[in-house]
Coordinates of C-alpha atoms in Angstrom, one line a residue:
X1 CA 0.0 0.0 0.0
X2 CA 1.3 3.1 -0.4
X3 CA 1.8 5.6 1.5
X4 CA 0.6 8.8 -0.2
X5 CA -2.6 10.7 1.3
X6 CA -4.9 12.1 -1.4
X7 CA -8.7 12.1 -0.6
X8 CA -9.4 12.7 -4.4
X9 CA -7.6 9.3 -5.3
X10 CA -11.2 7.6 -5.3
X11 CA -12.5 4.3 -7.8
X12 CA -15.8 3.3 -8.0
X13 CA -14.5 -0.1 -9.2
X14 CA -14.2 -1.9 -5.6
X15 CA -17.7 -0.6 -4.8
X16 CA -19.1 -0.9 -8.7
X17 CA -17.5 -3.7 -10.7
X18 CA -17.1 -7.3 -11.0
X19 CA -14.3 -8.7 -13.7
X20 CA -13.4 -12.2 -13.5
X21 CA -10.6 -14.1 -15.1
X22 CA -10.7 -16.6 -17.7
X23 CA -9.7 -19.5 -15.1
X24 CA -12.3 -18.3 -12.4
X25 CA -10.0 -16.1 -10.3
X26 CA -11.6 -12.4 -10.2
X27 CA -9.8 -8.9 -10.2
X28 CA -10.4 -5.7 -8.6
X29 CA -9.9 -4.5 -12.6
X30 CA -8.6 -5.5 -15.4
X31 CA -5.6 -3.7 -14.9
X32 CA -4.7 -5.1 -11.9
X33 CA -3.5 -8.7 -11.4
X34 CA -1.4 -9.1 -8.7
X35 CA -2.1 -12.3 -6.9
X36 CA -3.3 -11.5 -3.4
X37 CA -3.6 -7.7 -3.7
X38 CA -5.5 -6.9 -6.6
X39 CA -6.9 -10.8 -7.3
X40 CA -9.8 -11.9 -4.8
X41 CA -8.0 -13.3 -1.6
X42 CA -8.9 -14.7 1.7
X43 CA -6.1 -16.0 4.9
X44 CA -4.1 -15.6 1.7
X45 CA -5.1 -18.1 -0.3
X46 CA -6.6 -17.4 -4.5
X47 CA -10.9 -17.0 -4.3
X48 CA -12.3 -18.5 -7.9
X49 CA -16.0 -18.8 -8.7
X50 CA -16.2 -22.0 -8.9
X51 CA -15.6 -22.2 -5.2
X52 CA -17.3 -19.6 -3.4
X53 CA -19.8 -17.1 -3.6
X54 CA -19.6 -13.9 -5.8
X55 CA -20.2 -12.5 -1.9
X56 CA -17.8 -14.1 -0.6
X57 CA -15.2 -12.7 -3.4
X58 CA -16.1 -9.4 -3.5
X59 CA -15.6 -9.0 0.5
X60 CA -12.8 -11.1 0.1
X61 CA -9.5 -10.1 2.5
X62 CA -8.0 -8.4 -0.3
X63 CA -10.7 -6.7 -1.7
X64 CA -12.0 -5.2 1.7
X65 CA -8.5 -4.3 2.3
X66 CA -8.6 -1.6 -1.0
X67 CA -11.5 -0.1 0.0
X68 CA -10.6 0.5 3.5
X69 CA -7.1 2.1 1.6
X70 CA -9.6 3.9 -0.5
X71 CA -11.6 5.5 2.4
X72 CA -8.7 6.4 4.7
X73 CA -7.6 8.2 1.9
X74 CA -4.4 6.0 0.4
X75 CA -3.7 4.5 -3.0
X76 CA -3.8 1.1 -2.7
X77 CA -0.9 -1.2 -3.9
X78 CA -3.2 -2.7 -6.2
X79 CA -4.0 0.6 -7.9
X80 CA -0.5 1.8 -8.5
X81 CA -0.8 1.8 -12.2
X82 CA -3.2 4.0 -12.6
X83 CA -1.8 6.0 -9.9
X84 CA 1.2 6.5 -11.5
X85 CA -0.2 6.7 -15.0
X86 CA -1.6 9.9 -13.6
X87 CA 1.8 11.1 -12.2
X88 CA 3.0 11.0 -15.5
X89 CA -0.2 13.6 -16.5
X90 CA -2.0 10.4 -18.4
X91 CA -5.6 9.4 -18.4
X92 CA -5.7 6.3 -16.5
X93 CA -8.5 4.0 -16.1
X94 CA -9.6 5.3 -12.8
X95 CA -10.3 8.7 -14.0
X96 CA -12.0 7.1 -16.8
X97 CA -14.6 4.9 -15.0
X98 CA -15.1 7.4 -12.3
X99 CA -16.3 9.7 -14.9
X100 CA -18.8 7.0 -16.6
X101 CA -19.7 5.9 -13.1
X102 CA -19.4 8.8 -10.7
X103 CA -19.2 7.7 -7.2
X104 CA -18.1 10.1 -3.6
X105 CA -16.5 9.4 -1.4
X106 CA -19.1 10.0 1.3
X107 CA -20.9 7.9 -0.7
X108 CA -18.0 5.4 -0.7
X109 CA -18.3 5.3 3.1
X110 CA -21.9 4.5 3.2
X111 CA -21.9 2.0 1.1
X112 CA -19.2 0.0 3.2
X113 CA -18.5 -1.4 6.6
X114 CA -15.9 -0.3 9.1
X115 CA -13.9 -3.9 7.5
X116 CA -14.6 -3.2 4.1
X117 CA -17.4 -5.4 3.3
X118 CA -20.0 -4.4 1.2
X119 CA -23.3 -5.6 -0.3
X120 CA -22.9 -5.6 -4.2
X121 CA -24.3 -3.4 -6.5
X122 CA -22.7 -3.7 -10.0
X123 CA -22.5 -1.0 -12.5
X124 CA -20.3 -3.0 -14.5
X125 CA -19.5 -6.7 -15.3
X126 CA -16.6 -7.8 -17.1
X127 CA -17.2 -11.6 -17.8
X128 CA -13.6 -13.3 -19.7
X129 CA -16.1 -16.7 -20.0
X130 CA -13.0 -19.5 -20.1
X131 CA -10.8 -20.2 -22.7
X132 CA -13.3 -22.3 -25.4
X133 CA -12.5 -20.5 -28.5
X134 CA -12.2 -21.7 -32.1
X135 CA -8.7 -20.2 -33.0
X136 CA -5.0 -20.8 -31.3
X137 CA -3.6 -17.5 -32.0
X138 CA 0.2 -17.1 -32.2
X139 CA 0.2 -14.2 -29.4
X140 CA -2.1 -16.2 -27.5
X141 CA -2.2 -19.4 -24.6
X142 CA -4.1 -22.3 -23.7
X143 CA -5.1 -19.6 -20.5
X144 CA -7.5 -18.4 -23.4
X145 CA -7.9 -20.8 -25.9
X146 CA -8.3 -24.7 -25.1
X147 CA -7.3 -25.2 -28.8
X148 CA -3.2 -24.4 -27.8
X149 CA -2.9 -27.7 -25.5
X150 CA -1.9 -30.0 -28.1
X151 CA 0.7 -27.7 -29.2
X152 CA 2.5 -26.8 -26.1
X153 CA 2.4 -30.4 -25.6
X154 CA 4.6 -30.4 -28.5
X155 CA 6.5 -27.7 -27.9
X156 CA 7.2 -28.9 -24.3
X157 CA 9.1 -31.7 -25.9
X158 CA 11.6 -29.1 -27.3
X159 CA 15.0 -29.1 -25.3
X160 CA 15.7 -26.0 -23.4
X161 CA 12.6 -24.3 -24.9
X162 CA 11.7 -21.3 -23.0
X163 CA 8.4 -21.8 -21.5
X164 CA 5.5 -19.9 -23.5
X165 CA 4.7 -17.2 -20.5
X166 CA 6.6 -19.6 -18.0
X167 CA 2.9 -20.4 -17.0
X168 CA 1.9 -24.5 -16.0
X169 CA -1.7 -25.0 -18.0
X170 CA -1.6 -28.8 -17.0
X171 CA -4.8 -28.5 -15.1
X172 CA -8.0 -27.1 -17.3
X173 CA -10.7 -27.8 -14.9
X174 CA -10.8 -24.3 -13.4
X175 CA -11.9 -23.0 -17.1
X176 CA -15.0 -24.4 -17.1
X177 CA -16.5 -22.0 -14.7
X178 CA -19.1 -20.4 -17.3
X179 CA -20.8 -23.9 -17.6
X180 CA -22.3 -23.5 -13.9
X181 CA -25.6 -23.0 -13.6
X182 CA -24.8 -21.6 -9.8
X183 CA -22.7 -19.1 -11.3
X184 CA -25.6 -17.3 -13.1
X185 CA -28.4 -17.4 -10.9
X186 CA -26.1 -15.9 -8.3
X187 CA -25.3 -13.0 -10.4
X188 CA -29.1 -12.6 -11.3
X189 CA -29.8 -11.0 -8.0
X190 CA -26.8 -8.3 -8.5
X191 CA -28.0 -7.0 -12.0
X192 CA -30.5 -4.4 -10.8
X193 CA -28.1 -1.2 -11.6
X194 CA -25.7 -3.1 -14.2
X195 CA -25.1 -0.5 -17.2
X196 CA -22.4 -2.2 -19.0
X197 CA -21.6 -5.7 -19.6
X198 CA -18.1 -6.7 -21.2
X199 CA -17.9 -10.2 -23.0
X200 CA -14.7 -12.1 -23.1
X201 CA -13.2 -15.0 -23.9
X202 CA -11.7 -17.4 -25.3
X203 CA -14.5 -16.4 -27.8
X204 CA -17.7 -15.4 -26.3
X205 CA -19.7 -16.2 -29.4
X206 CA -19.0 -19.8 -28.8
X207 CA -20.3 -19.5 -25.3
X208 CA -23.9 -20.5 -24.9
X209 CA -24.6 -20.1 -21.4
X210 CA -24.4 -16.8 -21.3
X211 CA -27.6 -16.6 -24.0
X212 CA -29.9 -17.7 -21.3
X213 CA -28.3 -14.9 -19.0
X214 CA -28.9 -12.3 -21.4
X215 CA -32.5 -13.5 -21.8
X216 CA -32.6 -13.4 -18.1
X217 CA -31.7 -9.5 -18.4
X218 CA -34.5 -9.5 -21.2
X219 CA -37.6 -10.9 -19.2
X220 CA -36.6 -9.1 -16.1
X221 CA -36.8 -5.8 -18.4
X222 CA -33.5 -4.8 -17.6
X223 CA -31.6 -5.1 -20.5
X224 CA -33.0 -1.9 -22.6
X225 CA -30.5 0.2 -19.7
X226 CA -27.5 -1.7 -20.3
X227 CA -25.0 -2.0 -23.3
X228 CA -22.9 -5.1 -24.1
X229 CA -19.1 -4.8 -25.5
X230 CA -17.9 -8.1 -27.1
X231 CA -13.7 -9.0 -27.7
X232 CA -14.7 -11.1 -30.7
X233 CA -12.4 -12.8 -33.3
X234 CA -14.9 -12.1 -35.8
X235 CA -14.6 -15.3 -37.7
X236 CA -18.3 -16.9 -36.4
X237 CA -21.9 -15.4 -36.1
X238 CA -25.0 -16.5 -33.6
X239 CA -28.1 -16.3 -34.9
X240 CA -29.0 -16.6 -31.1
X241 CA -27.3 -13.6 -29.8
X242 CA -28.6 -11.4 -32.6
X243 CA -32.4 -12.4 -31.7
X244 CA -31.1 -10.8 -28.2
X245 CA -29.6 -7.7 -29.3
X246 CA -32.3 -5.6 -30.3
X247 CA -33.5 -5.8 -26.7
X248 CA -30.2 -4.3 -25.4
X249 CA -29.4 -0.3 -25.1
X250 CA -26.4 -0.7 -27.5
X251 CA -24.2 -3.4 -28.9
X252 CA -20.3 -2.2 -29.5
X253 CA -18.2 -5.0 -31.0
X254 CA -14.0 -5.0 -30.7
X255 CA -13.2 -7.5 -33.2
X256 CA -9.8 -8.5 -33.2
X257 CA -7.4 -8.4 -36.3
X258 CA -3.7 -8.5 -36.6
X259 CA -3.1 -8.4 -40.1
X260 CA -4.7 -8.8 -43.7
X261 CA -4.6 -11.8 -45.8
X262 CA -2.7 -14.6 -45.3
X263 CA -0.4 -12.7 -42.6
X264 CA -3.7 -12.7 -40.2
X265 CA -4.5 -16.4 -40.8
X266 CA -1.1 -17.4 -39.7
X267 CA -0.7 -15.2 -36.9
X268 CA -4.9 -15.8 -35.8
X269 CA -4.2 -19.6 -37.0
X270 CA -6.4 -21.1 -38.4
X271 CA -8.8 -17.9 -38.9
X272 CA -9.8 -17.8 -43.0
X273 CA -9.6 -14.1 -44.2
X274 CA -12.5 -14.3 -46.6
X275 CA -15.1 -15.3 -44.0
X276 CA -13.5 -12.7 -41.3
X277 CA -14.0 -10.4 -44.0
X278 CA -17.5 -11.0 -44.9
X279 CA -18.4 -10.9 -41.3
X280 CA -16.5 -7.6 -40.6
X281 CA -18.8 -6.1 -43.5
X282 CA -22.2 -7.3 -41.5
X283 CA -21.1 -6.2 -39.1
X284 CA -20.2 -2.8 -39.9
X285 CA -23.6 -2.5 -42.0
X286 CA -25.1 0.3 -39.0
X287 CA -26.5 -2.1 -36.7
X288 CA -23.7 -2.1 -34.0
X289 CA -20.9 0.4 -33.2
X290 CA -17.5 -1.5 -33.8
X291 CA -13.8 -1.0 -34.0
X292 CA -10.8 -3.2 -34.2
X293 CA -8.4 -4.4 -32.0
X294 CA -4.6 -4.8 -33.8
X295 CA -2.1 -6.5 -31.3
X296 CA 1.4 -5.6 -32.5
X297 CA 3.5 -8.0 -32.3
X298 CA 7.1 -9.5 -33.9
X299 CA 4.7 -11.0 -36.8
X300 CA 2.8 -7.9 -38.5
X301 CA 5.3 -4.9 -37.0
X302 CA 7.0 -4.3 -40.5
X303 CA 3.6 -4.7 -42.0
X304 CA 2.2 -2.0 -39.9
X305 CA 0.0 -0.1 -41.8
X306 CA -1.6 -2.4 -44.5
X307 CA -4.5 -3.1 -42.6
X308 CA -5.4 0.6 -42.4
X309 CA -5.0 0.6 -46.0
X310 CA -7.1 -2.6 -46.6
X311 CA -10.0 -0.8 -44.9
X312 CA -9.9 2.4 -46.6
X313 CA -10.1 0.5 -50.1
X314 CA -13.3 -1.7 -48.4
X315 CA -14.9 1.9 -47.1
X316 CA -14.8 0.6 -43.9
X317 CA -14.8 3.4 -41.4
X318 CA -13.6 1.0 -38.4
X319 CA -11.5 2.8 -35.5
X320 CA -8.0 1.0 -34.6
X321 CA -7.1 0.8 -31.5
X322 CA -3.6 -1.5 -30.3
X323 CA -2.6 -3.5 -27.7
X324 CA 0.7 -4.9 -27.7
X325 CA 2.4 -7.9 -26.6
X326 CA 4.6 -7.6 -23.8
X327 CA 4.7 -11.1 -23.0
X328 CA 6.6 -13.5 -23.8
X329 CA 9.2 -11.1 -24.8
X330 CA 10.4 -13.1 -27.5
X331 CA 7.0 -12.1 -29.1
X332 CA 7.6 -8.6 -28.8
X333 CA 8.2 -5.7 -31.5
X334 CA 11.8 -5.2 -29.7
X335 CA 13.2 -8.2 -30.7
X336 CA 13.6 -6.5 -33.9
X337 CA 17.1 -4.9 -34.1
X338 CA 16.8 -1.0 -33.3
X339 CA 18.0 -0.3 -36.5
X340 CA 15.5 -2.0 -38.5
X341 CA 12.4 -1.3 -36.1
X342 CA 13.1 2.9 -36.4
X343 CA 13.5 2.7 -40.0
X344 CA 10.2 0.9 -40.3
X345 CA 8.9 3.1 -37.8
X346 CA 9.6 6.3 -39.6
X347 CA 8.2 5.5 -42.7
X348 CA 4.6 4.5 -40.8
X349 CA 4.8 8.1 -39.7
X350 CA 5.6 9.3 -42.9
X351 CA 2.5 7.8 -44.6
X352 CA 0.4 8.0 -41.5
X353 CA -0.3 10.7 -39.4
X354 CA -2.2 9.1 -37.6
X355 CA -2.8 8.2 -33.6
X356 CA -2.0 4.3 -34.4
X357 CA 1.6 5.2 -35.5
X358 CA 2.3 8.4 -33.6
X359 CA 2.0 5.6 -30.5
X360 CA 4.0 2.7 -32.2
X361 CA 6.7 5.6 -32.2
X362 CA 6.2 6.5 -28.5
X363 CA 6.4 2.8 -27.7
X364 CA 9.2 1.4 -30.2
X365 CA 11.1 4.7 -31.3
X366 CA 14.5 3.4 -29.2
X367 CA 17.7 1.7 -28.8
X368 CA 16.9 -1.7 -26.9
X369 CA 17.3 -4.8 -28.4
X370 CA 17.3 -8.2 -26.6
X371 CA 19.5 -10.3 -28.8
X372 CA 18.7 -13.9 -27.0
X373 CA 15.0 -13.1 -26.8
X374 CA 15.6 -12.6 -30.6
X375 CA 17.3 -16.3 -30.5
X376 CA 14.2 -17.4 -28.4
X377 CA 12.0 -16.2 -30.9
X378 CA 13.4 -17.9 -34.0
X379 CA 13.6 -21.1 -32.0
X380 CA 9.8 -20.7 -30.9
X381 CA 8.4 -19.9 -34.3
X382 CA 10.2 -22.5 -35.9
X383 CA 9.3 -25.2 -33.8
X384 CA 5.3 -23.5 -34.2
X385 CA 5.8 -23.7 -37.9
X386 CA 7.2 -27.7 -38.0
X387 CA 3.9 -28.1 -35.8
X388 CA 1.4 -26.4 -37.8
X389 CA 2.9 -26.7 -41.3
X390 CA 3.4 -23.5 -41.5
X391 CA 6.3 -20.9 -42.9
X392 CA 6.9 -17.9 -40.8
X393 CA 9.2 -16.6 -44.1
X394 CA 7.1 -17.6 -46.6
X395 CA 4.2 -15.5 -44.8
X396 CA 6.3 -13.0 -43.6
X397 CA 9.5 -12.4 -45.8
X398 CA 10.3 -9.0 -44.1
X399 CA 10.8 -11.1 -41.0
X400 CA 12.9 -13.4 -41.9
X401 CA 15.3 -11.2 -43.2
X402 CA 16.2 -9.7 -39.5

C-alpha cells in the first residue's frame, strides 16, 4: 500500500465492478492482477468462482482491504498503475470509469462497513467466460484458448525451450467456470443497476450459457439500460445472440485483427480471411458500433500499416485501436534490431499521421534490443511452424530477413 494521502484518489471499481478471469479467479480491474492484492484473496489463499460465492469474493481479504485504503484516503498497492499513470499527467482508467460511473467518497463510506465489506451493487461486469475458442492465436495461450494444448504439448518436448509465458496449463478444470448453472443465478440477483456488460473470452460467441443470461436481463426488463461490448475474433456469427440484441441499449463490438490476408490467418491460426471479412462487413452495416483491436507484435510490426490501408479501399470506417504484446518477450516488436524497427517506424509516420503510428513511435522509437529473446523467438516460431505446417518466411518475408 502506499503511503501517499490524497482524498481525491477515489475508484468506484471496488464498490461498482465485477471482472473475472478466464480461469475463475476475479480482479479488482482488469488492470490489476497481482495475486493476493489486486486478485480476490482470503487468509491468503486465491478465491475462484467456482468455489465460493460472488459474496464471498467481493468481500474477500483483499478486496475489503482496497476499500478501506480507499476511504482512509491511500492509493492502494493494487491501484499503483493508474496511480502513476496519472503522475506521469495520463488518463488512467480510474479517471476514466469514475467519470462513466461517478461515485463520492461520502458515498464510498456508506456503502461499506468499518472492514470493508460491502453488499454488491454492479455497474459494471466484465465476464472473460473461459478459454473455449475456435482459433489458437500465435500471441495467444491455452489460459485463453483450449485449442493451444496440443501444441504446447509439442513444444514442451523441445529441449531448453523457453516456456510460453513460464505459465503450468496442466490442469484445465478451473476454465469451465461459465458452464455453472450456480454461477448465473447468483449474479441474477446483483443485476438491478448493471449499465455495461463486457464479454470475453476465449470467444464469447462460442459461449452459450451466457444466451440464457442475457435472456434473463431481457424478461426481467433490464436489458434496454445496459450496453454489451464483445472482444470477438470475428470469424463466427450467432443467430441466437442477434435475436437478443435488439432488446439491449447498445451493442459495440471490438473485433480483433492482426493483419490482412494470409499474414492474419497465420498469426490468428487457423482464422480464414474471406469469412473474417464478410463478417466484418455485416457487421459494420449500422447495426452495432464497432472498431478493431490490432495486437502488435514480432509478426505484423513491418507490415504496420496495411490493414489501415485494406480498410480504406473496403470503405470501412472502423477505428484502430492497439494492444501490444509484452509477453513472452520473445514475441515482442523489440526483438527486432533497433536499426531496422526505427526505420520501419519512420516510414509508418511518414505515410500515416495518424494516432495508431504516432503511438507505435512513443512505444518502439529506441535503442533496446534483446539479442537472445531474438534467438528465443526464431527457435519458438520455428518449432510452431514444424507443428502447424506452417512458414513464418514464406508468410512473412520482411521477418525473416532480420
Amino acid at each position: 500500500m502506499s503511503s501517499n494521502k490524497n482524498s481525491t484518489f477515489i475508484c468506484p471499481l471496488p464498490w461498482k465492478h465485477f471482472s473475472t478471469h478466464p480461469n475463475g479467479q476475479v480482479g479488482i480491474c482488469c488492470q490489476s492482477s497481482e495475486p493476493y492484492i489486486g486478485i480476490a484473496a482470503t487468509n491468503n489463499v486465491l478465491l475462484t468462482i467456482y468455489e465460493k460465492s460472488i459474496l464471498q469474493i467481493v468481500n474477500s481479504d483483499s478486496f475489503r482491504q482496497i476499500r478501506r485504503d480507499f476511504l482512509e484516503g491511500k492509493v492502494p498497492l493494487a491501484c499503483q498503475g493508474c496511480y502513476q499513470l496519472e503522475q506521469g499527467s495520463s488518463i488512467s482508467d480510474r479517471q476514466t470509469y469514475l467519470k462513466k460511473f461517478p461515485l463520492t467518497r461520502e458515498k464510498m463510506t456508506k456503502l461499506t462497513s468499518a472492514d470493508g465489506s460491502i453488499t454488491p451493487e454492479f455497474k459494471l461486469l466484465e465476464l472473460r467466460l473461459g478459454n473455449i475458442c475456435n482459433l489458437k492465436c500465435i500471441t495467444c495461450n491455452p489460459g485463453s484458448s483450449k485449442k493451444w494444448l496440443p501444441d504446447l504439448d509439442q513444444i514442451k518436448k523441445v529441449p531448453n525451450f523457453p516456456m510460453y509465458h513460464g505459465l503450468d496449463f496442466s490442469t484445465q478444470s478451473e476454465f469451465n467456470w461459465p458452464m455453472s448453472r450456480a454461477f448465473w443465478n447468483e449474479l441474477h440477483t446483483y443485476t438491478d443497476q448493471v449499465e455495461l456488460i463486457n464479454m470475453n473470452g476465449g470467444e464469447p460467441f462460442l459461449i452459450s450459457e451466457h444466451f440464457e443470461f442475457l435472456q434473463y436481463l431481457i424478461d426481467s426488463s433490464r436489458s434496454s439500460n445496459i450496453t454489451l461490448h464483445y472482444n470477438t475474433n470475428g470469424t463466427i456469427r450467432s443467430s441466437q445472440l442477434e435475436k437478443l440484441w435488439p432488446h439491449f441499449k447498445h451493442i459495440r463490438l471490438s473485433i480483433s485483427i492482426d493483419d490482412v490476408s494470409k499474414r492474419n490467418e497465420y498469426i490468428r491460426f487457423p482464422a480464414k480471411w474471406d469469412k473474417l471479412v464478410d463478417n466484418l462487413k455485416y457487421f459494420c452495416s449500422g447495426k452495432f458500433d464497432v472498431e478493431i483491436i490490432q495486437t502488435v507484435s514480432v509478426f505484423n510490426f513491418l507490415y504496420l500499416g496495411e490493414l489501415h490501408d485494406f480498410l480504406i479501399r473496403e470503405g470501412l470506417d472502423i477505428n484502430i485501436t492497439l494492444n501490444v504484446v509484452t509477453t513472452p518477450i520473445y514475441l515482442s516488436p523489440n526483438v527486432i534490431p533497433a536499426d531496422i524497427r526505427k526505420r520501419a517506424i519512420l516510414k509508418l509516420l511518414f505515410k500515416y499521421n495518424l494516432p495508431f503510428s504516432r503511438e507505435v513511435h512513443t512505444l518502439f522509437f529506441n535503442d533496446y534490443h534483446n539479442a537472445s529473446e531474438q534467438l528465443n523467438f526464431f527457435k519458438y516460431v520455428d518449432t510452431l511452424d514444424n507443428i502447424r505446417s506452417l512458414s513464418y518466411k514464406k508468410t512473412f518475408p520482411k521477418l525473416a530477413t532480420i
